[in-house]
Amino acid sequence: MLQRTLAGLVLLFTTLSAVGQQRPPRIIFSDIDRFWVAYDSMRTTTDSLRQLQYINALYIKRGTPGLRALMDAKEYKAEDWVSAVRRYPRFWASIRPRTQLAKTAAAGIAPYLGKLQQLYPPLRPASLYFTIGALSSGGTTKDSLVLIGTELATGNTSVDISEFAPGKQAYLKRHFQLDPLRDFIPLNVHEYVHTQLKGPGNRVLGQAIYEGTCDLLAELATGKPVPQLYMTYGPKHETELKERFGSEMFNPNFGHWFYNQESTDPHHVPDLGYYMGYSICRTYYRRAKDKPRAIREMVELDYTNDQAVEAFLLKSGYYASEAMPRLKEAYARQRPTVVGVRQLPVGNQSVEASLQELTIEFSEPMAPYTSIDYGPGGKAMWPLVGYGRFSPDKKTVTYKAVLQPDHDYEFLLTGDNFQSLQRGLPLQPRLIKFRTSH
């Protein structure tokens, strides 16, 4: 009986211990070595078709699930690697030895993931894949996989970036000056947190909190803020950033707050939306009396649900609750509008069926993208042919039209792609309706 009791206690303590421990993370580096094998073969020829065969046979087909996930997430094709290798030989030669350093830099991540599980006990296991991409992502995730683009995540000022276009070169210079390998752990913990979240957000606000949650938890787990320019710039300019963010946070277009690294402006600070999300999450966490619950709420928030995201923002107290209606109204007032259609008369007068063009006039210059859809009447009432042509000042766009006599026409201009040039604010939707004469 005593032996059975002791055996039961041992089993109980073993079970409790196992429940409380994070399994060692699965970290895979094999894609790095496979890439360089393919690279060496590609460099033996100038024939792009043979280079394509090498990258396919020696890298892609032999790649890990992480490489396949990276290709899916970033829409990489074999041709992207061939192009990158051919265009930037000095870059690849100089980054090569540094990619091997990822193996030792990532080796110390396990204790910090253990700390992350202490902060959030339901933490699900994820695998970390260190790959070589085609220069568009230093880190992303797909499902339960952390995907690191080692060619961007390991650079420093010793890497030759002289072959790149000015915008890309400016981005790489800023990025490599930070020496991301020096703070490899916080950056990887940030990506690990992403595997736990339901996202991304639909609007700037949701995306900011989605990224800010990862930055805050990476800081809590490692004791170090994520080493990005926005983390030094943000606190010094929070007042003006907060005002600007408040007027733009309902925008579904991310380009002015996220993923805007390529700028030749020497004062440019990219990804300020990350800082705003971090600041909102930090405010939420500091105000919370129950810290574990606050962390759980951040991790389990549905970032695809705009109402849930707004409720989180209100609860954070980052903006006063009475300010929210005013901020929404201010956002709506700033959005560009359709002033009119030049060829259409004001009122209900009909137009000649011989009309061959329709010129839409906007309240301000627009970015060179369009989004037009059928109106309620569907395809039968669609008058336009081909693509729109913007005027030099970007305040009008002209479409060809094919019209029939005695017919009703309509089309809908939307804010999906129509957006203001300066701030990226979406167009207020506008249904255009008219009728042709006999």
Tab-separated table of C-alpha atoms in Angstrom:
chain	number	residue	atom	x	y	z
A	1	MET	CA	0.000	0.000	0.000
A	2	LEU	CA	2.839	2.375	0.943
A	3	GLN	CA	4.688	1.523	-2.274
A	4	ARG	CA	1.540	2.250	-4.306
A	5	THR	CA	1.096	5.610	-2.517
A	6	LEU	CA	4.726	6.611	-3.123
A	7	ALA	CA	4.450	5.586	-6.765
A	8	GLY	CA	1.321	7.705	-7.092
A	9	LEU	CA	3.042	10.727	-5.555
A	10	VAL	CA	6.011	10.360	-7.909
A	11	LEU	CA	3.634	10.177	-10.879
A	12	LEU	CA	1.720	13.230	-9.637
A	13	PHE	CA	4.844	15.370	-9.198
A	14	THR	CA	6.219	14.223	-12.560
A	15	THR	CA	2.965	15.188	-14.252
A	16	LEU	CA	2.818	18.588	-12.551
A	17	SER	CA	6.427	19.266	-13.482
A	18	ALA	CA	5.795	18.371	-17.123
A	19	VAL	CA	2.730	20.599	-17.288
A	20	GLY	CA	4.692	23.570	-15.958
A	21	GLN	CA	7.566	23.287	-18.402
A	22	GLN	CA	7.881	24.586	-21.928
A	23	ARG	CA	9.217	21.873	-24.220
A	24	PRO	CA	12.589	22.796	-25.735
A	25	PRO	CA	11.886	24.817	-28.881
A	26	ARG	CA	12.372	23.104	-32.208
A	27	ILE	CA	14.945	25.214	-34.075
A	28	ILE	CA	15.894	24.262	-37.628
A	29	PHE	CA	18.858	25.778	-39.496
A	30	SER	CA	19.297	23.327	-42.380
A	31	ASP	CA	17.870	25.692	-45.013
A	32	ILE	CA	20.824	28.041	-44.485
A	33	ASP	CA	23.393	25.450	-45.533
A	34	ARG	CA	21.232	24.183	-48.395
A	35	PHE	CA	20.910	27.702	-49.788
A	36	TRP	CA	24.664	28.192	-49.910
A	37	VAL	CA	25.118	24.855	-51.692
A	38	ALA	CA	22.624	26.062	-54.311
A	39	TYR	CA	24.271	29.479	-54.399
A	40	ASP	CA	27.707	27.995	-55.127
A	41	SER	CA	26.247	26.019	-58.017
A	42	MET	CA	24.420	29.073	-59.358
A	43	ARG	CA	27.670	31.030	-59.366
A	44	THR	CA	29.304	28.501	-61.719
A	45	THR	CA	27.169	29.702	-64.635
A	46	THR	CA	25.658	32.877	-66.076
A	47	ASP	CA	22.796	30.947	-67.680
A	48	SER	CA	19.651	31.984	-65.793
A	49	LEU	CA	17.811	28.782	-66.757
A	50	ARG	CA	20.552	26.632	-65.239
A	51	GLN	CA	20.559	28.860	-62.161
A	52	LEU	CA	16.816	28.308	-61.888
A	53	GLN	CA	17.367	24.552	-62.038
A	54	TYR	CA	19.985	24.752	-59.277
A	55	ILE	CA	17.848	26.798	-56.867
A	56	ASN	CA	14.885	24.491	-57.455
A	57	ALA	CA	16.776	21.210	-57.170
A	58	LEU	CA	19.242	22.059	-54.409
A	59	TYR	CA	17.251	24.467	-52.223
A	60	ILE	CA	13.522	24.571	-52.792
A	61	LYS	CA	12.790	20.880	-53.421
A	62	ARG	CA	15.007	19.839	-50.496
A	63	GLY	CA	13.762	22.617	-48.235
A	64	THR	CA	12.089	22.344	-44.868
A	65	PRO	CA	8.398	22.957	-44.164
A	66	GLY	CA	9.596	26.340	-42.914
A	67	LEU	CA	11.008	27.275	-46.306
A	68	ARG	CA	7.775	26.239	-48.000
A	69	ALA	CA	5.803	28.280	-45.462
A	70	LEU	CA	8.048	31.303	-46.066
A	71	MET	CA	7.508	31.000	-49.811
A	72	ASP	CA	3.779	30.877	-49.238
A	73	ALA	CA	3.745	33.777	-46.756
A	74	LYS	CA	5.935	36.077	-48.886
A	75	GLU	CA	4.824	34.722	-52.291
A	76	TYR	CA	8.404	33.829	-53.198
A	77	LYS	CA	9.133	32.036	-56.462
A	78	ALA	CA	12.365	30.400	-57.588
A	79	GLU	CA	12.885	33.291	-59.999
A	80	ASP	CA	13.086	35.697	-57.047
A	81	TRP	CA	16.241	34.018	-55.728
A	82	VAL	CA	17.786	33.858	-59.189
A	83	SER	CA	17.148	37.569	-59.678
A	84	ALA	CA	18.532	38.458	-56.238
A	85	VAL	CA	21.705	36.403	-56.695
A	86	ARG	CA	22.358	37.864	-60.142
A	87	ARG	CA	21.698	41.484	-59.152
A	88	TYR	CA	23.492	41.666	-55.789
A	89	PRO	CA	26.633	39.479	-55.868
A	90	ARG	CA	28.604	41.691	-53.471
A	91	PHE	CA	25.762	41.628	-50.955
A	92	TRP	CA	25.557	37.831	-50.951
A	93	ALA	CA	29.308	37.400	-50.655
A	94	SER	CA	29.435	39.722	-47.641
A	95	ILE	CA	26.345	38.404	-45.822
A	96	ARG	CA	27.325	34.737	-46.215
A	97	PRO	CA	29.555	34.337	-43.133
A	98	ARG	CA	27.109	36.248	-40.967
A	99	THR	CA	24.197	33.917	-41.750
A	100	GLN	CA	26.094	31.143	-39.970
A	101	LEU	CA	26.105	33.241	-36.795
A	102	ALA	CA	22.346	32.735	-36.473
A	103	LYS	CA	23.014	29.217	-35.229
A	104	THR	CA	24.781	30.387	-32.085
A	105	ALA	CA	22.686	33.538	-31.617
A	106	ALA	CA	19.434	31.556	-31.498
A	107	ALA	CA	20.799	28.852	-29.215
A	108	GLY	CA	19.987	30.830	-26.075
A	109	ILE	CA	16.317	31.411	-26.805
A	110	ALA	CA	14.898	28.510	-24.729
A	111	PRO	CA	15.049	30.223	-21.288
A	112	TYR	CA	13.229	33.251	-22.661
A	113	LEU	CA	10.491	31.114	-24.146
A	114	GLY	CA	10.245	29.522	-20.708
A	115	LYS	CA	9.766	32.993	-19.256
A	116	LEU	CA	7.168	33.689	-21.935
A	117	GLN	CA	5.263	30.606	-20.801
A	118	GLN	CA	5.395	31.829	-17.220
A	119	LEU	CA	3.782	35.052	-18.428
A	120	TYR	CA	1.236	33.136	-20.515
A	121	PRO	CA	0.887	29.509	-19.313
A	122	PRO	CA	-1.273	28.286	-22.260
A	123	LEU	CA	1.619	29.086	-24.637
A	124	ARG	CA	1.464	26.701	-27.591
A	125	PRO	CA	4.683	25.191	-28.972
A	126	ALA	CA	6.039	26.616	-32.214
A	127	SER	CA	8.970	25.702	-34.438
A	128	LEU	CA	11.599	28.237	-35.493
A	129	TYR	CA	12.960	27.943	-39.024
A	130	PHE	CA	16.010	29.916	-40.085
A	131	THR	CA	15.954	30.231	-43.858
A	132	ILE	CA	17.447	32.384	-46.598
A	133	GLY	CA	14.765	34.431	-48.322
A	134	ALA	CA	14.845	36.776	-51.291
A	135	LEU	CA	15.283	40.028	-49.377
A	136	SER	CA	11.717	40.934	-48.453
A	137	SER	CA	11.375	39.674	-44.858
A	138	GLY	CA	13.654	39.338	-41.871
A	139	GLY	CA	10.955	37.579	-39.881
A	140	THR	CA	7.344	36.476	-40.213
A	141	THR	CA	5.087	33.616	-39.123
A	142	LYS	CA	2.646	31.152	-40.600
A	143	ASP	CA	0.429	29.120	-38.294
A	144	SER	CA	2.758	27.586	-35.658
A	145	LEU	CA	5.968	28.344	-37.559
A	146	VAL	CA	8.382	31.216	-36.922
A	147	LEU	CA	10.137	32.010	-40.205
A	148	ILE	CA	13.363	34.011	-40.122
A	149	GLY	CA	14.897	35.494	-43.274
A	150	THR	CA	18.499	35.155	-42.153
A	151	GLU	CA	19.889	37.264	-45.004
A	152	LEU	CA	18.195	40.290	-43.401
A	153	ALA	CA	18.242	39.239	-39.747
A	154	THR	CA	22.020	38.876	-39.450
A	155	GLY	CA	23.437	41.894	-41.290
A	156	ASN	CA	25.552	44.692	-39.858
A	157	THR	CA	27.569	47.607	-41.218
A	158	SER	CA	30.188	45.264	-42.690
A	159	VAL	CA	27.692	44.001	-45.282
A	160	ASP	CA	27.964	45.512	-48.780
A	161	ILE	CA	24.647	47.136	-49.746
A	162	SER	CA	26.004	49.341	-52.550
A	163	GLU	CA	24.213	47.419	-55.330
A	164	PHE	CA	20.693	48.222	-54.130
A	165	ALA	CA	18.392	51.009	-55.336
A	166	PRO	CA	18.444	54.148	-53.137
A	167	GLY	CA	15.267	53.350	-51.174
A	168	LYS	CA	16.250	49.755	-50.405
A	169	GLN	CA	19.807	50.834	-49.659
A	170	ALA	CA	18.608	53.449	-47.162
A	171	TYR	CA	16.434	50.842	-45.434
A	172	LEU	CA	19.243	48.286	-45.219
A	173	LYS	CA	21.658	50.917	-43.919
A	174	ARG	CA	19.262	51.849	-41.082
A	175	HIS	CA	18.480	48.216	-40.353
A	176	PHE	CA	22.048	46.933	-40.350
A	177	GLN	CA	23.287	49.852	-38.247
A	178	LEU	CA	21.112	48.407	-35.479
A	179	ASP	CA	23.066	45.130	-35.775
A	180	PRO	CA	19.944	42.936	-35.377
A	181	LEU	CA	22.031	39.882	-34.528
A	182	ARG	CA	23.107	41.601	-31.316
A	183	ASP	CA	19.494	41.546	-30.080
A	184	PHE	CA	18.429	38.391	-31.856
A	185	ILE	CA	16.469	36.952	-28.930
A	186	PRO	CA	13.882	39.773	-28.481
A	187	LEU	CA	13.253	39.843	-32.231
A	188	ASN	CA	12.633	36.100	-32.298
A	189	VAL	CA	10.436	36.169	-29.199
A	190	HIS	CA	8.361	38.881	-30.915
A	191	GLU	CA	7.772	36.527	-33.844
A	192	TYR	CA	7.068	33.599	-31.505
A	193	VAL	CA	4.272	35.590	-29.850
A	194	HIS	CA	2.696	36.082	-33.280
A	195	THR	CA	2.124	32.318	-33.514
A	196	GLN	CA	-0.234	32.633	-30.524
A	197	LEU	CA	-2.364	35.508	-31.866
A	198	LYS	CA	-5.474	35.720	-34.024
A	199	GLY	CA	-4.715	38.369	-36.611
A	200	PRO	CA	-3.701	40.461	-38.398
A	201	GLY	CA	-5.822	43.553	-37.882
A	202	ASN	CA	-8.145	45.041	-40.467
A	203	ARG	CA	-7.245	48.655	-39.750
A	204	VAL	CA	-4.238	50.593	-38.497
A	205	LEU	CA	-5.520	50.355	-34.913
A	206	GLY	CA	-5.897	46.573	-34.929
A	207	GLN	CA	-2.549	46.058	-36.614
A	208	ALA	CA	-0.834	48.384	-34.149
A	209	ILE	CA	-2.110	46.497	-31.099
A	210	TYR	CA	-1.393	43.172	-32.843
A	211	GLU	CA	2.272	44.149	-33.287
A	212	GLY	CA	2.438	46.034	-29.984
A	213	THR	CA	1.383	42.961	-28.026
A	214	CYS	CA	4.345	41.075	-29.488
A	215	ASP	CA	6.757	43.893	-28.662
A	216	LEU	CA	5.506	44.208	-25.079
A	217	LEU	CA	5.603	40.474	-24.353
A	218	ALA	CA	9.053	40.186	-25.922
A	219	GLU	CA	10.201	42.939	-23.562
A	220	LEU	CA	8.596	41.306	-20.519
A	221	ALA	CA	10.128	37.932	-21.394
A	222	THR	CA	13.654	39.152	-22.159
A	223	GLY	CA	13.931	42.297	-20.053
A	224	LYS	CA	14.931	44.256	-23.166
A	225	PRO	CA	12.848	46.386	-25.535
A	226	VAL	CA	12.761	45.298	-29.156
A	227	PRO	CA	15.763	47.041	-30.779
A	228	GLN	CA	14.102	49.157	-33.446
A	229	LEU	CA	14.356	52.842	-34.345
A	230	TYR	CA	10.724	53.440	-33.415
A	231	MET	CA	11.510	52.447	-29.822
A	232	THR	CA	13.926	55.370	-29.432
A	233	TYR	CA	11.990	57.862	-31.565
A	234	GLY	CA	8.514	57.108	-30.181
A	235	PRO	CA	8.884	58.190	-26.535
A	236	LYS	CA	10.441	61.501	-27.583
A	237	HIS	CA	7.580	62.332	-29.970
A	238	GLU	CA	4.635	60.589	-28.334
A	239	THR	CA	2.424	63.682	-28.059
A	240	GLU	CA	2.393	64.440	-31.781
A	241	LEU	CA	2.334	60.751	-32.714
A	242	LYS	CA	-0.663	60.167	-30.469
A	243	GLU	CA	-2.586	63.014	-32.093
A	244	ARG	CA	-1.773	61.868	-35.615
A	245	PHE	CA	-2.475	58.223	-34.827
A	246	GLY	CA	-5.842	59.137	-33.336
A	247	SER	CA	-6.932	60.730	-36.604
A	248	GLU	CA	-5.684	57.837	-38.783
A	249	MET	CA	-6.145	54.675	-36.700
A	250	PHE	CA	-9.417	53.680	-38.413
A	251	ASN	CA	-7.695	53.619	-41.807
A	252	PRO	CA	-7.610	50.179	-43.501
A	253	ASN	CA	-4.468	51.206	-45.420
A	254	PHE	CA	-1.310	50.464	-43.423
A	255	GLY	CA	1.353	52.092	-45.581
A	256	HIS	CA	1.876	55.264	-43.534
A	257	TRP	CA	2.320	53.370	-40.240
A	258	PHE	CA	3.737	49.942	-41.129
A	259	TYR	CA	6.152	48.250	-43.520
A	260	ASN	CA	7.310	51.592	-44.950
A	261	GLN	CA	11.039	51.044	-44.646
A	262	GLU	CA	12.150	52.138	-48.107
A	263	SER	CA	12.621	55.898	-47.933
A	264	THR	CA	15.624	58.024	-48.854
A	265	ASP	CA	14.644	60.672	-46.292
A	266	PRO	CA	17.525	60.624	-43.776
A	267	HIS	CA	15.089	61.472	-40.969
A	268	HIS	CA	12.599	58.734	-41.858
A	269	VAL	CA	11.560	56.429	-39.010
A	270	PRO	CA	9.623	53.409	-40.324
A	271	ASP	CA	6.996	51.282	-38.600
A	272	LEU	CA	5.774	53.866	-36.102
A	273	GLY	CA	2.531	51.891	-35.861
A	274	TYR	CA	4.484	49.275	-33.914
A	275	TYR	CA	5.420	51.874	-31.329
A	276	MET	CA	1.859	53.166	-31.014
A	277	GLY	CA	0.580	49.630	-30.464
A	278	TYR	CA	3.320	48.975	-27.926
A	279	SER	CA	2.453	52.185	-26.075
A	280	ILE	CA	-1.254	51.282	-25.985
A	281	CYS	CA	-0.482	47.762	-24.713
A	282	ARG	CA	1.991	49.064	-22.130
A	283	THR	CA	-0.631	51.512	-20.839
A	284	TYR	CA	-3.175	48.686	-20.658
A	285	TYR	CA	-0.725	46.441	-18.794
A	286	ARG	CA	0.400	49.089	-16.321
A	287	ARG	CA	-3.182	50.024	-15.433
A	288	ALA	CA	-4.262	46.415	-14.938
A	289	LYS	CA	-4.507	45.217	-11.349
A	290	ASP	CA	-4.431	41.607	-12.515
A	291	LYS	CA	-1.292	41.432	-14.700
A	292	PRO	CA	-1.627	37.756	-15.765
A	293	ARG	CA	-5.187	38.429	-16.876
A	294	ALA	CA	-4.067	41.500	-18.840
A	295	ILE	CA	-1.500	39.399	-20.694
A	296	ARG	CA	-4.087	36.722	-21.397
A	297	GLU	CA	-6.493	39.341	-22.775
A	298	MET	CA	-3.824	40.741	-25.102
A	299	VAL	CA	-2.818	37.322	-26.416
A	300	GLU	CA	-6.391	36.079	-26.823
A	301	LEU	CA	-7.853	39.257	-28.339
A	302	ASP	CA	-9.420	38.720	-31.771
A	303	TYR	CA	-7.499	41.285	-33.799
A	304	THR	CA	-9.691	40.632	-36.832
A	305	ASN	CA	-12.719	41.945	-34.891
A	306	ASP	CA	-12.792	45.750	-35.121
A	307	GLN	CA	-15.306	46.094	-32.280
A	308	ALA	CA	-13.175	43.960	-29.941
A	309	VAL	CA	-10.082	45.997	-30.834
A	310	GLU	CA	-11.881	49.289	-30.141
A	311	ALA	CA	-13.121	47.926	-26.811
A	312	PHE	CA	-9.534	47.047	-25.893
A	313	LEU	CA	-8.382	50.559	-26.784
A	314	LEU	CA	-11.117	52.098	-24.623
A	315	LYS	CA	-10.240	49.822	-21.718
A	316	SER	CA	-6.569	50.770	-22.007
A	317	GLY	CA	-7.377	54.413	-21.294
A	318	TYR	CA	-4.781	55.519	-23.835
A	319	TYR	CA	-7.385	57.892	-25.258
A	320	ALA	CA	-10.182	59.277	-23.097
A	321	SER	CA	-13.458	57.451	-23.746
A	322	GLU	CA	-15.232	60.686	-24.628
A	323	ALA	CA	-12.622	61.358	-27.320
A	324	MET	CA	-13.516	58.302	-29.410
A	325	PRO	CA	-16.594	59.734	-31.213
A	326	ARG	CA	-14.637	62.903	-31.956
A	327	LEU	CA	-11.716	60.920	-33.363
A	328	LYS	CA	-14.026	58.918	-35.617
A	329	GLU	CA	-15.671	62.094	-36.882
A	330	ALA	CA	-12.274	63.680	-37.500
A	331	TYR	CA	-11.186	60.635	-39.481
A	332	ALA	CA	-14.332	60.733	-41.625
A	333	ARG	CA	-13.873	64.452	-42.349
A	334	GLN	CA	-10.304	63.916	-43.535
A	335	ARG	CA	-11.161	61.254	-46.092
A	336	PRO	CA	-11.079	62.405	-49.722
A	337	THR	CA	-14.370	62.723	-51.584
A	338	VAL	CA	-15.656	62.701	-55.144
A	339	VAL	CA	-16.415	66.294	-56.103
A	340	GLY	CA	-18.221	65.332	-59.286
A	341	VAL	CA	-18.006	63.886	-62.788
A	342	ARG	CA	-16.961	66.544	-65.264
A	343	GLN	CA	-19.147	65.400	-68.190
A	344	LEU	CA	-22.310	64.846	-66.138
A	345	PRO	CA	-24.711	67.743	-65.556
A	346	VAL	CA	-25.823	68.662	-62.060
A	347	GLY	CA	-29.315	67.383	-61.349
A	348	ASN	CA	-31.322	64.747	-63.181
A	349	GLN	CA	-30.638	65.820	-66.747
A	350	SER	CA	-29.722	63.044	-69.172
A	351	VAL	CA	-26.524	62.981	-71.252
A	352	GLU	CA	-25.859	62.166	-74.893
A	353	ALA	CA	-25.097	58.530	-75.681
A	354	SER	CA	-22.229	59.768	-77.864
A	355	LEU	CA	-20.266	60.661	-74.711
A	356	GLN	CA	-16.981	58.727	-74.798
A	357	GLU	CA	-15.234	59.681	-71.549
A	358	LEU	CA	-16.065	60.196	-67.896
A	359	THR	CA	-13.689	62.244	-65.724
A	360	ILE	CA	-14.048	61.859	-61.952
A	361	GLU	CA	-12.889	64.854	-59.906
A	362	PHE	CA	-11.560	64.423	-56.356
A	363	SER	CA	-11.241	66.794	-53.430
A	364	GLU	CA	-7.446	66.293	-53.275
A	365	PRO	CA	-4.602	64.526	-55.133
A	366	MET	CA	-4.964	60.760	-55.108
A	367	ALA	CA	-2.513	57.861	-55.117
A	368	PRO	CA	-2.385	56.147	-58.545
A	369	TYR	CA	-4.610	53.206	-57.611
A	370	THR	CA	-8.259	52.622	-58.436
A	371	SER	CA	-11.148	50.541	-57.102
A	372	ILE	CA	-14.478	50.527	-58.914
A	373	ASP	CA	-17.330	48.072	-58.553
A	374	TYR	CA	-20.781	47.425	-59.930
A	375	GLY	CA	-23.632	49.379	-58.411
A	376	PRO	CA	-26.893	47.754	-57.251
A	377	GLY	CA	-27.953	47.329	-60.893
A	378	GLY	CA	-25.019	45.055	-61.617
A	379	LYS	CA	-23.220	44.450	-64.893
A	380	ALA	CA	-26.168	45.556	-67.051
A	381	MET	CA	-25.667	49.156	-65.884
A	382	TRP	CA	-21.854	49.258	-66.203
A	383	PRO	CA	-20.631	52.008	-68.609
A	384	LEU	CA	-16.824	51.893	-68.402
A	385	VAL	CA	-14.132	50.330	-70.589
A	386	GLY	CA	-10.474	49.742	-69.699
A	387	TYR	CA	-8.375	51.355	-66.984
A	388	GLY	CA	-8.487	54.836	-65.499
A	389	ARG	CA	-5.978	57.510	-66.524
A	390	PHE	CA	-4.909	59.996	-63.841
A	391	SER	CA	-4.192	63.638	-64.602
A	392	PRO	CA	-0.684	64.987	-63.821
A	393	ASP	CA	-1.967	66.660	-60.641
A	394	LYS	CA	-3.659	63.371	-59.561
A	395	LYS	CA	-6.935	65.206	-58.841
A	396	THR	CA	-8.887	63.541	-61.657
A	397	VAL	CA	-9.084	60.122	-63.271
A	398	THR	CA	-10.616	59.576	-66.716
A	399	TYR	CA	-12.276	56.417	-68.032
A	400	LYS	CA	-13.428	55.484	-71.506
A	401	ALA	CA	-17.180	54.909	-71.733
A	402	VAL	CA	-19.395	53.014	-74.189
A	403	LEU	CA	-23.022	54.115	-73.877
A	404	GLN	CA	-26.368	53.188	-75.424
A	405	PRO	CA	-29.301	55.608	-75.901
A	406	ASP	CA	-32.122	55.659	-73.370
A	407	HIS	CA	-30.253	53.617	-70.769
A	408	ASP	CA	-29.529	53.885	-67.040
A	409	TYR	CA	-25.912	53.565	-65.925
A	410	GLU	CA	-24.159	53.381	-62.570
A	411	PHE	CA	-20.863	52.422	-60.955
A	412	LEU	CA	-19.435	52.560	-57.445
A	413	LEU	CA	-16.158	54.255	-56.504
A	414	THR	CA	-14.777	52.673	-53.314
A	415	GLY	CA	-11.986	53.318	-50.846
A	416	ASP	CA	-10.446	49.865	-51.263
A	417	ASN	CA	-7.696	51.286	-53.484
A	418	PHE	CA	-8.694	54.903	-54.094
A	419	GLN	CA	-6.768	56.768	-51.390
A	420	SER	CA	-5.299	60.209	-50.814
A	421	LEU	CA	-1.753	60.714	-52.023
A	422	GLN	CA	-0.329	62.365	-48.912
A	423	ARG	CA	-1.871	60.371	-46.066
A	424	GLY	CA	-3.249	57.219	-47.642
A	425	LEU	CA	-6.803	57.856	-46.408
A	426	PRO	CA	-9.487	55.874	-48.271
A	427	LEU	CA	-12.015	57.590	-50.494
A	428	GLN	CA	-15.524	58.104	-49.177
A	429	PRO	CA	-17.554	55.649	-51.330
A	430	ARG	CA	-19.635	57.295	-54.030
A	431	LEU	CA	-22.250	55.783	-56.341
A	432	ILE	CA	-22.296	57.510	-59.738
A	433	LYS	CA	-25.640	57.305	-61.581
A	434	PHE	CA	-26.809	58.828	-64.850
A	435	ARG	CA	-29.118	58.250	-67.806
A	436	THR	CA	-28.608	58.704	-71.534
A	437	SER	CA	-31.117	60.497	-73.749
A	438	HIS	CA	-33.000	58.975	-76.723
